[in-house]
PDB file of C-alpha atoms in Angstrom:
ATOM      1  CA  MET A 981     153.522  56.039 173.043  1.00 46.00           C
ATOM      2  CA  ASP A 982     150.100  57.447 173.827  1.00 49.00           C
ATOM      3  CA  LEU A 983     148.093  57.879 170.640  1.00 49.00           C
ATOM      4  CA  ALA A 984     144.939  58.891 172.424  1.00 52.00           C
ATOM      5  CA  ALA A 985     143.336  62.031 171.131  1.00 49.00           C
ATOM      6  CA  PRO A 986     143.869  65.029 173.397  1.00 52.00           C
ATOM      7  CA  ALA A 987     140.919  65.954 175.566  1.00 57.00           C
ATOM      8  CA  ARG A 988     138.776  68.680 174.099  1.00 54.00           C
ATOM      9  CA  LYS A 989     138.773  71.904 176.006  1.00 55.00           C
ATOM     10  CA  LYS A 990     135.396  73.097 177.143  1.00 54.00           C
ATOM     11  CA  ARG A 991     134.354  76.193 175.301  1.00 50.00           C
ATOM     12  CA  LYS A 992     133.227  79.124 177.335  1.00 49.00           C
ATOM     13  CA  LEU A 993     129.709  80.163 176.468  1.00 43.00           C
ATOM     14  CA  ALA A 994     130.044  83.596 174.919  1.00 43.00           C
ATOM     15  CA  GLN A 995     127.770  86.301 176.185  1.00 43.00           C
ATOM     16  CA  ALA A 996     125.843  88.429 173.777  1.00 46.00           C
ATOM     17  CA  PHE A 997     127.635  91.703 173.132  1.00 48.00           C
ATOM     18  CA  THR A 998     124.643  93.481 174.643  1.00 54.00           C
ATOM     19  CA  ALA A 999     125.179  91.778 178.013  1.00 54.00           C
ATOM     20  CA  ALA A1000     127.192  93.652 180.657  1.00 56.00           C
ATOM     21  CA  LYS A1001     130.561  91.937 181.048  1.00 60.00           C
ATOM     22  CA  ASP A1002     132.286  93.763 183.935  1.00 70.00           C
ATOM     23  CA  LYS A1003     131.360  95.136 187.308  1.00 72.00           C
ATOM     24  CA  ASN A1004     131.566  98.793 186.308  1.00 75.00           C
ATOM     25  CA  THR A1005     129.257  98.272 183.319  1.00 71.00           C
ATOM     26  CA  LYS A1006     126.817  96.306 185.422  1.00 72.00           C
ATOM     27  CA  ALA A1007     126.793  99.105 187.985  1.00 77.00           C
ATOM     28  CA  ILE A1008     126.049 101.686 185.266  1.00 72.00           C
ATOM     29  CA  VAL A1009     123.192  99.530 183.968  1.00 70.00           C
ATOM     30  CA  ARG A1010     121.677  99.284 187.453  1.00 75.00           C
ATOM     31  CA  ARG A1011     122.049 103.026 188.018  1.00 75.00           C
ATOM     32  CA  ASN A1012     120.387 103.864 184.692  1.00 71.00           C
ATOM     33  CA  ALA A1013     117.503 101.522 185.429  1.00 70.00           C
ATOM     34  CA  THR A1014     116.825 103.155 188.793  1.00 72.00           C
ATOM     35  CA  SER A1015     117.632 106.803 188.113  1.00 73.00           C
ATOM     36  CA  SER A1016     116.371 107.440 184.593  1.00 76.00           C
ATOM     37  CA  PRO A1017     112.758 108.775 184.520  1.00 82.00           C
ATOM     38  CA  LEU A1018     112.204 107.017 181.184  1.00 82.00           C
ATOM     39  CA  LEU A1019     113.694 103.651 182.123  1.00 80.00           C
ATOM     40  CA  ARG A1020     111.722 103.612 185.401  1.00 82.00           C
ATOM     41  CA  LEU A1021     108.419 103.674 183.505  1.00 86.00           C
ATOM     42  CA  PRO A1022     106.433 100.422 183.203  1.00 88.00           C
ATOM     43  CA  PRO A1023     107.675  98.275 180.299  1.00 85.00           C
ATOM     44  CA  GLU A1024     104.325  98.540 178.444  1.00 90.00           C
ATOM     45  CA  LEU A1025     104.514 102.340 178.482  1.00 92.00           C
ATOM     46  CA  GLN A1026     108.161 102.307 177.385  1.00 89.00           C
ATOM     47  CA  GLN A1027     107.213 100.083 174.445  1.00 90.00           C
ATOM     48  CA  LYS A1028     104.604 102.571 173.302  1.00 93.00           C
ATOM     49  CA  ILE A1029     106.992 105.510 173.580  1.00 93.00           C
ATOM     50  CA  TRP A1030     109.734 103.761 171.633  1.00 91.00           C
ATOM     51  CA  GLY A1031     107.156 102.718 169.040  1.00 92.00           C
ATOM     52  CA  TYR A1032     106.338 106.395 168.436  1.00 93.00           C
ATOM     53  CA  VAL A1033     110.035 107.305 168.253  1.00 92.00           C
ATOM     54  CA  LEU A1034     111.465 104.566 166.062  1.00 93.00           C
ATOM     55  CA  GLY A1035     108.739 102.175 165.018  1.00 94.00           C
ATOM     56  CA  ASN A1036     105.563 101.620 162.995  1.00 94.00           C
ATOM     57  CA  ARG A1037     106.741 103.416 159.825  1.00 94.00           C
ATOM     58  CA  LEU A1038     107.583 102.494 156.252  1.00 96.00           C
ATOM     59  CA  ILE A1039     111.277 103.174 155.709  1.00 96.00           C
ATOM     60  CA  HIS A1040     112.663 103.481 152.173  1.00 95.00           C
ATOM     61  CA  ILE A1041     116.261 102.274 151.961  1.00 94.00           C
ATOM     62  CA  GLY A1042     118.687 103.842 149.490  1.00 89.00           C
ATOM     63  CA  ALA A1043     122.416 103.492 148.871  1.00 87.00           C
ATOM     64  CA  GLN A1044     125.187 105.725 147.591  1.00 81.00           C
ATOM     65  CA  GLY A1045     127.528 103.798 145.320  1.00 73.00           C
ATOM     66  CA  VAL A1046     125.078 101.183 143.975  1.00 59.00           C
ATOM     67  CA  ARG A1047     124.570 101.231 140.220  1.00 57.00           C
ATOM     68  CA  ARG A1048     121.368 100.008 138.594  1.00 51.00           C
ATOM     69  CA  ASN A1049     123.159  98.902 135.414  1.00 49.00           C
ATOM     70  CA  TYR A1050     125.836  96.223 135.013  1.00 51.00           C
ATOM     71  CA  GLY A1051     128.668  98.527 136.009  1.00 51.00           C
ATOM     72  CA  TYR A1052     130.891  97.412 138.889  1.00 54.00           C
ATOM     73  CA  ARG A1053     131.787  99.262 142.035  1.00 50.00           C
ATOM     74  CA  SER A1054     134.259  97.768 144.468  1.00 48.00           C
ATOM     75  CA  LEU A1055     133.408 100.102 147.340  1.00 62.00           C
ATOM     76  CA  GLN A1056     130.801  99.056 149.898  1.00 70.00           C
ATOM     77  CA  PRO A1057     127.750 101.294 149.463  1.00 80.00           C
ATOM     78  CA  ARG A1058     126.707 103.783 152.060  1.00 83.00           C
ATOM     79  CA  PHE A1059     123.093 103.250 153.080  1.00 89.00           C
ATOM     80  CA  PHE A1060     120.587 105.927 153.969  1.00 89.00           C
ATOM     81  CA  ASN A1061     116.852 106.033 154.556  1.00 91.00           C
ATOM     82  CA  THR A1062     113.850 108.267 154.160  1.00 91.00           C
ATOM     83  CA  ILE A1063     110.549 107.963 155.987  1.00 93.00           C
ATOM     84  CA  CYS A1064     107.633 107.282 153.635  1.00 93.00           C
ATOM     85  CA  GLN A1065     105.470 110.282 152.769  1.00 88.00           C
ATOM     86  CA  SER A1066     102.434 108.251 151.653  1.00 88.00           C
ATOM     87  CA  PRO A1067      99.318 109.191 153.683  1.00 84.00           C
ATOM     88  CA  VAL A1068      98.174 105.560 153.897  1.00 85.00           C
ATOM     89  CA  THR A1069      99.657 102.274 155.070  1.00 88.00           C
ATOM     90  CA  GLU A1070     100.364  99.473 152.614  1.00 90.00           C
ATOM     91  CA  ARG A1071      97.353  97.552 153.850  1.00 89.00           C
ATOM     92  CA  GLU A1072      95.106 100.584 153.310  1.00 88.00           C
ATOM     93  CA  ALA A1073      96.585 101.147 149.870  1.00 88.00           C
ATOM     94  CA  TYR A1074      95.857  97.535 148.970  1.00 91.00           C
ATOM     95  CA  GLU A1075      92.211  97.843 150.030  1.00 89.00           C
ATOM     96  CA  LEU A1076      91.874 101.058 148.024  1.00 86.00           C
ATOM     97  CA  SER A1077      93.466  99.386 144.982  1.00 87.00           C
ATOM     98  CA  LYS A1078      90.368  97.178 144.741  1.00 87.00           C
ATOM     99  CA  SER A1079      88.137 100.232 144.375  1.00 82.00           C
ATOM    100  CA  ALA A1080      87.604 101.681 140.892  1.00 78.00           C
ATOM    101  CA  GLU A1081      86.898 105.109 142.405  1.00 71.00           C
ATOM    102  CA  TYR A1082      90.466 105.510 143.609  1.00 67.00           C
ATOM    103  CA  ASN A1083      92.213 103.603 140.835  1.00 63.00           C
ATOM    104  CA  LYS A1084      93.728 106.523 138.992  1.00 58.00           C
ATOM    105  CA  ALA A1085      97.200 107.523 137.886  1.00 49.00           C
ATOM    106  CA  ALA A1086      98.898 110.546 139.333  1.00 45.00           C
ATOM    107  CA  THR A1087      99.404 113.380 136.897  1.00 45.00           C
ATOM    108  CA  SER A1088     101.417 115.709 139.126  1.00 47.00           C
ATOM    109  CA  PHE A1089     102.512 116.193 142.683  1.00 47.00           C
ATOM    110  CA  LYS A1090     100.471 119.268 143.455  1.00 51.00           C
ATOM    111  CA  ASN A1091      99.408 119.961 147.034  1.00 54.00           C
ATOM    112  CA  GLY A1092      96.206 118.236 147.983  1.00 56.00           C
ATOM    113  CA  GLU A1093      96.447 115.543 145.310  1.00 59.00           C
ATOM    114  CA  ASP A1094      94.996 112.180 146.300  1.00 64.00           C
ATOM    115  CA  MET A1095      97.946 109.756 146.306  1.00 64.00           C
ATOM    116  CA  ARG A1096      96.296 107.097 148.427  1.00 64.00           C
ATOM    117  CA  LEU A1097      95.820 104.411 145.839  1.00 66.00           C
ATOM    118  CA  CYS A1098      97.911 105.385 142.879  1.00 70.00           C
ATOM    119  CA  GLY A1099     100.637 102.909 141.964  1.00 71.00           C
ATOM    120  CA  ASN A1100     102.993 105.894 142.164  1.00 72.00           C
ATOM    121  CA  ARG A1101     102.102 106.747 145.779  1.00 83.00           C
ATOM    122  CA  HIS A1102     105.780 106.225 146.663  1.00 86.00           C
ATOM    123  CA  ARG A1103     107.027 108.270 143.737  1.00 80.00           C
ATOM    124  CA  ALA A1104     107.936 111.324 145.828  1.00 81.00           C
ATOM    125  CA  CYS A1105     109.966 109.098 148.175  1.00 86.00           C
ATOM    126  CA  GLU A1106     111.687 107.385 145.242  1.00 82.00           C
ATOM    127  CA  LEU A1107     112.678 110.723 143.764  1.00 81.00           C
ATOM    128  CA  GLU A1108     114.186 111.692 147.117  1.00 82.00           C
ATOM    129  CA  LEU A1109     116.210 108.471 147.129  1.00 82.00           C
ATOM    130  CA  VAL A1110     117.496 109.194 143.611  1.00 78.00           C
ATOM    131  CA  ASP A1111     118.400 112.785 144.581  1.00 76.00           C
ATOM    132  CA  HIS A1112     120.563 111.559 147.475  1.00 73.00           C
ATOM    133  CA  SER A1113     122.062 108.496 145.774  1.00 65.00           C
ATOM    134  CA  THR A1114     124.950 110.583 144.398  1.00 62.00           C
ATOM    135  CA  GLU A1115     125.192 113.172 147.184  1.00 61.00           C
ATOM    136  CA  GLN A1116     127.035 113.004 150.483  1.00 65.00           C
ATOM    137  CA  ASN A1117     124.335 114.679 152.525  1.00 68.00           C
ATOM    138  CA  LEU A1118     121.465 112.620 153.942  1.00 70.00           C
ATOM    139  CA  PRO A1119     117.705 113.097 153.384  1.00 74.00           C
ATOM    140  CA  PRO A1120     116.155 115.454 155.936  1.00 75.00           C
ATOM    141  CA  ASN A1121     113.119 113.213 156.354  1.00 82.00           C
ATOM    142  CA  ARG A1122     115.059 110.223 157.683  1.00 86.00           C
ATOM    143  CA  LEU A1123     114.783 107.944 160.694  1.00 90.00           C
ATOM    144  CA  ASN A1124     117.515 108.832 163.153  1.00 88.00           C
ATOM    145  CA  VAL A1125     118.601 105.812 165.149  1.00 89.00           C
ATOM    146  CA  GLY A1126     121.113 107.663 167.307  1.00 88.00           C
ATOM    147  CA  VAL A1127     119.028 106.935 170.407  1.00 87.00           C
ATOM    148  CA  LEU A1128     120.263 103.307 170.234  1.00 88.00           C
ATOM    149  CA  ALA A1129     123.707 104.528 171.309  1.00 85.00           C
ATOM    150  CA  VAL A1130     122.469 106.229 174.494  1.00 82.00           C
ATOM    151  CA  CYS A1131     123.027 103.225 176.741  1.00 82.00           C
ATOM    152  CA  ARG A1132     123.026  99.426 176.723  1.00 81.00           C
ATOM    153  CA  GLN A1133     119.551  99.042 178.207  1.00 82.00           C
ATOM    154  CA  VAL A1134     117.986 101.350 175.604  1.00 87.00           C
ATOM    155  CA  TYR A1135     119.704  99.395 172.826  1.00 89.00           C
ATOM    156  CA  VAL A1136     118.460  96.029 174.146  1.00 88.00           C
ATOM    157  CA  GLU A1137     114.883  97.237 174.578  1.00 88.00           C
ATOM    158  CA  VAL A1138     114.556  99.370 171.442  1.00 92.00           C
ATOM    159  CA  ASN A1139     116.427  97.286 168.866  1.00 93.00           C
ATOM    160  CA  PRO A1140     113.591  94.703 168.493  1.00 94.00           C
ATOM    161  CA  ILE A1141     111.049  97.506 168.060  1.00 95.00           C
ATOM    162  CA  LEU A1142     113.099  99.117 165.303  1.00 95.00           C
ATOM    163  CA  TRP A1143     113.466  95.936 163.249  1.00 96.00           C
ATOM    164  CA  SER A1144     110.116  94.218 163.817  1.00 96.00           C
ATOM    165  CA  THR A1145     107.567  97.070 163.710  1.00 96.00           C
ATOM    166  CA  ASN A1146     108.876  99.031 160.710  1.00 97.00           C
ATOM    167  CA  THR A1147     108.236  98.075 157.082  1.00 97.00           C
ATOM    168  CA  TRP A1148     111.509  98.117 155.104  1.00 96.00           C
ATOM    169  CA  SER A1149     111.062  99.259 151.511  1.00 95.00           C
ATOM    170  CA  PHE A1150     113.377  98.701 148.522  1.00 94.00           C
ATOM    171  CA  GLN A1151     113.320 100.013 144.959  1.00 89.00           C
ATOM    172  CA  CYS A1152     116.638  98.572 143.738  1.00 87.00           C
ATOM    173  CA  GLN A1153     117.781  94.912 143.623  1.00 87.00           C
ATOM    174  CA  ARG A1154     121.397  95.735 144.404  1.00 86.00           C
ATOM    175  CA  THR A1155     120.451  97.902 147.356  1.00 89.00           C
ATOM    176  CA  TRP A1156     118.334  95.039 148.706  1.00 91.00           C
ATOM    177  CA  ARG A1157     121.147  92.476 148.293  1.00 88.00           C
ATOM    178  CA  TYR A1158     123.861  94.687 149.794  1.00 89.00           C
ATOM    179  CA  TRP A1159     121.620  95.715 152.692  1.00 92.00           C
ATOM    180  CA  MET A1160     120.626  92.141 153.491  1.00 91.00           C
ATOM    181  CA  SER A1161     124.252  90.963 153.347  1.00 88.00           C
ATOM    182  CA  GLY A1162     125.018  93.419 156.122  1.00 89.00           C
ATOM    183  CA  ARG A1163     122.287  92.172 158.463  1.00 91.00           C
ATOM    184  CA  ASN A1164     123.212  89.773 161.266  1.00 91.00           C
ATOM    185  CA  ALA A1165     121.190  86.722 162.277  1.00 91.00           C
ATOM    186  CA  VAL A1166     119.322  88.565 165.050  1.00 92.00           C
ATOM    187  CA  GLN A1167     118.247  91.376 162.733  1.00 93.00           C
ATOM    188  CA  LYS A1168     117.083  88.962 160.052  1.00 93.00           C
ATOM    189  CA  ARG A1169     115.074  87.105 162.646  1.00 93.00           C
ATOM    190  CA  LEU A1170     113.439  90.340 163.835  1.00 95.00           C
ATOM    191  CA  ILE A1171     112.498  91.728 160.407  1.00 96.00           C
ATOM    192  CA  LYS A1172     108.757  91.093 159.860  1.00 96.00           C
ATOM    193  CA  LYS A1173     107.595  93.529 157.185  1.00 96.00           C
ATOM    194  CA  ILE A1174     108.998  94.196 153.721  1.00 95.00           C
ATOM    195  CA  HIS A1175     107.864  96.311 150.746  1.00 95.00           C
ATOM    196  CA  PHE A1176     109.206  95.763 147.229  1.00 93.00           C
ATOM    197  CA  SER A1177     108.788  98.088 144.271  1.00 87.00           C
ATOM    198  CA  ASN A1178     108.768  96.416 140.871  1.00 77.00           C
ATOM    199  CA  GLU A1179     112.229  95.190 139.930  1.00 77.00           C
ATOM    200  CA  VAL A1180     113.275  94.016 143.427  1.00 84.00           C
ATOM    201  CA  ALA A1181     110.755  91.147 143.376  1.00 77.00           C
ATOM    202  CA  PHE A1182     112.631  89.602 140.440  1.00 74.00           C
ATOM    203  CA  GLY A1183     116.006  89.462 142.150  1.00 68.00           C
ATOM    204  CA  LEU A1184     115.250  87.044 145.020  1.00 70.00           C
ATOM    205  CA  ASN A1185     117.665  84.281 144.058  1.00 64.00           C
ATOM    206  CA  ASN A1186     119.602  84.005 147.339  1.00 68.00           C
ATOM    207  CA  LYS A1187     118.341  80.861 149.051  1.00 72.00           C
ATOM    208  CA  ALA A1188     120.016  81.772 152.372  1.00 71.00           C
ATOM    209  CA  THR A1189     118.113  85.058 152.506  1.00 75.00           C
ATOM    210  CA  ILE A1190     114.857  83.378 151.528  1.00 75.00           C
ATOM    211  CA  LEU A1191     115.211  80.843 154.339  1.00 76.00           C
ATOM    212  CA  ALA A1192     116.466  83.361 156.926  1.00 82.00           C
ATOM    213  CA  LEU A1193     113.443  85.668 156.728  1.00 88.00           C
ATOM    214  CA  LYS A1194     110.052  84.651 158.107  1.00 89.00           C
ATOM    215  CA  LEU A1195     107.830  87.645 157.479  1.00 92.00           C
ATOM    216  CA  GLU A1196     104.448  88.589 158.829  1.00 93.00           C
ATOM    217  CA  GLU A1197     103.719  90.914 155.921  1.00 94.00           C
ATOM    218  CA  LEU A1198     105.017  91.354 152.374  1.00 92.00           C
ATOM    219  CA  ASN A1199     103.774  94.182 150.142  1.00 93.00           C
ATOM    220  CA  ILE A1200     104.637  94.358 146.451  1.00 92.00           C
ATOM    221  CA  ASP A1201     104.078  96.938 143.735  1.00 91.00           C
ATOM    222  CA  ILE A1202     104.575  95.693 140.171  1.00 88.00           C
ATOM    223  CA  TYR A1203     104.181  97.182 136.731  1.00 86.00           C
ATOM    224  CA  THR A1204     101.448  95.552 134.668  1.00 86.00           C
ATOM    225  CA  TRP A1205     103.893  94.686 131.884  1.00 85.00           C
ATOM    226  CA  ARG A1206     106.007  92.614 134.325  1.00 84.00           C
ATOM    227  CA  GLN A1207     103.159  90.192 135.003  1.00 85.00           C
ATOM    228  CA  TYR A1208     104.665  87.258 133.073  1.00 85.00           C
ATOM    229  CA  SER A1209     108.080  87.672 134.676  1.00 83.00           C
ATOM    230  CA  PHE A1210     106.395  87.635 138.071  1.00 84.00           C
ATOM    231  CA  MET A1211     104.385  84.532 137.256  1.00 84.00           C
ATOM    232  CA  SER A1212     107.611  82.707 136.262  1.00 82.00           C
ATOM    233  CA  LEU A1213     109.103  83.055 139.780  1.00 82.00           C
ATOM    234  CA  HIS A1214     109.701  79.675 141.416  1.00 79.00           C
ATOM    235  CA  GLN A1215     110.832  80.812 144.885  1.00 78.00           C
ATOM    236  CA  PHE A1216     109.992  83.673 147.159  1.00 81.00           C
ATOM    237  CA  LEU A1217     110.184  84.912 150.740  1.00 83.00           C
ATOM    238  CA  GLN A1218     108.276  83.168 153.484  1.00 85.00           C
ATOM    239  CA  THR A1219     105.399  85.337 154.678  1.00 88.00           C
ATOM    240  CA  GLU A1220     102.046  85.076 156.444  1.00 89.00           C
ATOM    241  CA  LYS A1221     100.326  87.835 154.460  1.00 90.00           C
ATOM    242  CA  VAL A1222     101.048  89.194 150.998  1.00 90.00           C
ATOM    243  CA  THR A1223      99.511  92.034 148.988  1.00 91.00           C
ATOM    244  CA  VAL A1224     100.157  92.920 145.338  1.00 92.00           C
ATOM    245  CA  ILE A1225      99.219  96.218 143.647  1.00 90.00           C
ATOM    246  CA  ALA A1226      99.566  96.420 139.867  1.00 88.00           C
ATOM    247  CA  ALA A1227     100.003  99.751 138.072  1.00 84.00           C
ATOM    248  CA  ASP A1228     101.188 101.137 134.786  1.00 80.00           C
ATOM    249  CA  ALA A1229     104.668 102.573 134.507  1.00 72.00           C
ATOM    250  CA  TRP A1230     105.023 106.222 135.475  1.00 58.00           C
ATOM    251  CA  THR A1231     107.051 107.035 132.372  1.00 51.00           C
ATOM    252  CA  THR A1232     107.613 105.493 128.967  1.00 47.00           C
ATOM    253  CA  ALA A1233     110.969 104.493 127.512  1.00 46.00           C
ATOM    254  CA  ASN A1234     111.521 107.964 126.025  1.00 49.00           C
ATOM    255  CA  GLY A1235     110.977 109.611 129.409  1.00 47.00           C
ATOM    256  CA  LYS A1236     107.536 111.020 128.671  1.00 53.00           C
ATOM    257  CA  GLN A1237     104.646 110.555 131.047  1.00 52.00           C
ATOM    258  CA  ALA A1238     102.705 107.387 130.280  1.00 54.00           C
ATOM    259  CA  ASN A1239      98.946 107.356 129.858  1.00 53.00           C
ATOM    260  CA  ASN A1240      96.714 104.972 131.755  1.00 54.00           C
ATOM    261  CA  ILE A1241      96.887 102.104 129.233  1.00 73.00           C
ATOM    262  CA  THR A1242      95.507  99.339 131.465  1.00 80.00           C
ATOM    263  CA  SER A1243      91.934  99.306 132.696  1.00 83.00           C
ATOM    264  CA  PHE A1244      91.033  98.968 136.362  1.00 84.00           C
ATOM    265  CA  GLU A1245      89.664  95.461 135.794  1.00 88.00           C
ATOM    266  CA  GLU A1246      92.890  94.389 134.055  1.00 89.00           C
ATOM    267  CA  LYS A1247      95.070  95.784 136.859  1.00 88.00           C
ATOM    268  CA  LEU A1248      92.981  94.037 139.476  1.00 90.00           C
ATOM    269  CA  ALA A1249      93.125  90.733 137.578  1.00 92.00           C
ATOM    270  CA  ILE A1250      96.910  90.989 137.230  1.00 91.00           C
ATOM    271  CA  ALA A1251      97.350  91.756 140.929  1.00 91.00           C
ATOM    272  CA  GLU A1252      95.118  88.850 141.945  1.00 92.00           C
ATOM    273  CA  ALA A1253      96.909  86.444 139.604  1.00 92.00           C
ATOM    274  CA  CYS A1254     100.299  87.416 141.007  1.00 90.00           C
ATOM    275  CA  GLN A1255      99.038  87.178 144.561  1.00 91.00           C
ATOM    276  CA  SER A1256      97.591  83.730 143.842  1.00 91.00           C
ATOM    277  CA  HIS A1257     100.941  82.635 142.389  1.00 90.00           C
ATOM    278  CA  LEU A1258     102.704  83.712 145.563  1.00 88.00           C
ATOM    279  CA  ALA A1259     100.172  81.804 147.666  1.00 89.00           C
ATOM    280  CA  THR A1260     100.961  78.681 145.590  1.00 90.00           C
ATOM    281  CA  LEU A1261     104.689  79.185 146.197  1.00 86.00           C
ATOM    282  CA  GLN A1262     104.053  79.562 149.931  1.00 85.00           C
ATOM    283  CA  ALA A1263     101.971  76.358 149.993  1.00 87.00           C
ATOM    284  CA  GLU A1264     104.717  74.474 148.134  1.00 86.00           C
ATOM    285  CA  LEU A1265     107.351  75.730 150.551  1.00 81.00           C
ATOM    286  CA  ALA A1266     105.207  74.674 153.524  1.00 83.00           C
ATOM    287  CA  ARG A1267     104.681  71.217 151.955  1.00 87.00           C
ATOM    288  CA  LYS A1268     108.425  70.680 151.466  1.00 84.00           C
ATOM    289  CA  LYS A1269     109.104  71.812 155.030  1.00 82.00           C
ATOM    290  CA  GLN A1270     106.518  69.381 156.370  1.00 86.00           C
ATOM    291  CA  GLU A1271     108.028  66.528 154.336  1.00 87.00           C
ATOM    292  CA  LYS A1272     111.476  67.223 155.805  1.00 86.00           C
ATOM    293  CA  GLU A1273     110.116  67.310 159.342  1.00 85.00           C
ATOM    294  CA  SER A1274     108.222  64.038 158.745  1.00 85.00           C
ATOM    295  CA  ALA A1275     111.388  62.417 157.359  1.00 85.00           C
ATOM    296  CA  LYS A1276     113.359  63.448 160.426  1.00 82.00           C
ATOM    297  CA  LEU A1277     110.691  62.020 162.746  1.00 83.00           C
ATOM    298  CA  LEU A1278     110.700  58.775 160.757  1.00 81.00           C
ATOM    299  CA  ILE A1279     114.472  58.453 161.040  1.00 81.00           C
ATOM    300  CA  GLY A1280     114.220  59.150 164.775  1.00 75.00           C
ATOM    301  CA  GLU A1281     111.653  56.370 165.210  1.00 70.00           C
ATOM    302  CA  LYS A1282     113.780  53.817 163.296  1.00 67.00           C
ATOM    303  CA  SER A1283     117.014  54.583 165.174  1.00 63.00           C
ATOM    304  CA  PRO A1284     116.092  52.832 168.500  1.00 59.00           C
ATOM    305  CA  GLU A1285     115.059  49.679 166.609  1.00 54.00           C
ATOM    306  CA  VAL A1286     118.394  49.539 164.811  1.00 50.00           C
ATOM    307  CA  SER A1287     120.396  50.132 167.965  1.00 51.00           C
ATOM    308  CA  GLY A1288     118.258  47.528 169.792  1.00 53.00           C
ATOM    309  CA  SER A1289     118.915  44.862 167.160  1.00 52.00           C
ATOM    310  CA  ASN A1290     122.651  45.591 167.304  1.00 54.00           C
ATOM    311  CA  ASP A1291     122.641  45.208 171.105  1.00 53.00           C
ATOM    312  CA  GLY A1292     120.951  41.828 170.703  1.00 50.00           C
ATOM    313  CA  ARG A1293     123.609  40.581 168.299  1.00 52.00           C
ATOM    314  CA  GLU A1294     126.389  41.680 170.621  1.00 50.00           C
ATOM    315  CA  SER A1295     124.826  39.796 173.563  1.00 49.00           C
ATOM    316  CA  GLU A1296     124.525  36.614 171.474  1.00 50.00           C
ATOM    317  CA  ASN A1297     128.189  36.826 170.558  1.00 49.00           C
TER     318      ASN A1297
END
């Protein structure tokens, strides 16, 4: 009776779903590449065009069906987006936040108002997200990604631009968690820029998500009264650059507009303290990673010695 284990069948290497798998599809891909005026352009020029169409923006993500309280919804939320209306980038807003001249709270949303630095510079976008969180229609000022469905080559070339050049912004913890749970490994690897508003920064307790993302830029807005909660964080996303802007809450608990209760110097000190805390977390994460790599190298160096000594014993016997 043969008790030998059956031979393992060789697994076929699966092609990425973006790769052409049959002759007809491959023929279509070749025809598109040679006949399309757009796809015949030099790759560098195509990259610039696609960047103007789908990249280099701040995209606020909202969801229909996600509750902010402890209520439960069994249905998977429907995500939507709106393109940021702020006249400055997050990096520019951060530089302006260090200037007392521009450190002022918004009092209204009248035309011509300077919203460059205000901690509420995203307020108009947040209100739009709230307006559409319970409606079936989508925001008019949204990023339309329908071009990705035009053909396989467009998808392959444009998908990295969409995920890596845009800054993805979140105002709700649950929206962030649901949205991230729907991202595949490729998308997580491509995401490079994130913006968090206030409460989202305190809900990063998923270790898998923390390890999956390796950001180039992380921008955070926090309320001044959340400073101590922020300083108690013991883990955070991996990022090369981080900016923190501290501001007073837009409204008080009774819904009335809040006055500017924190001075410019205090806001700046809070932002710098939070940013320093994140830098400490990043350094600690890098140290642990280095220790693991060193341990692996040490084990690898010891292995040949152990195997060599075993070989010697066998030869003596």
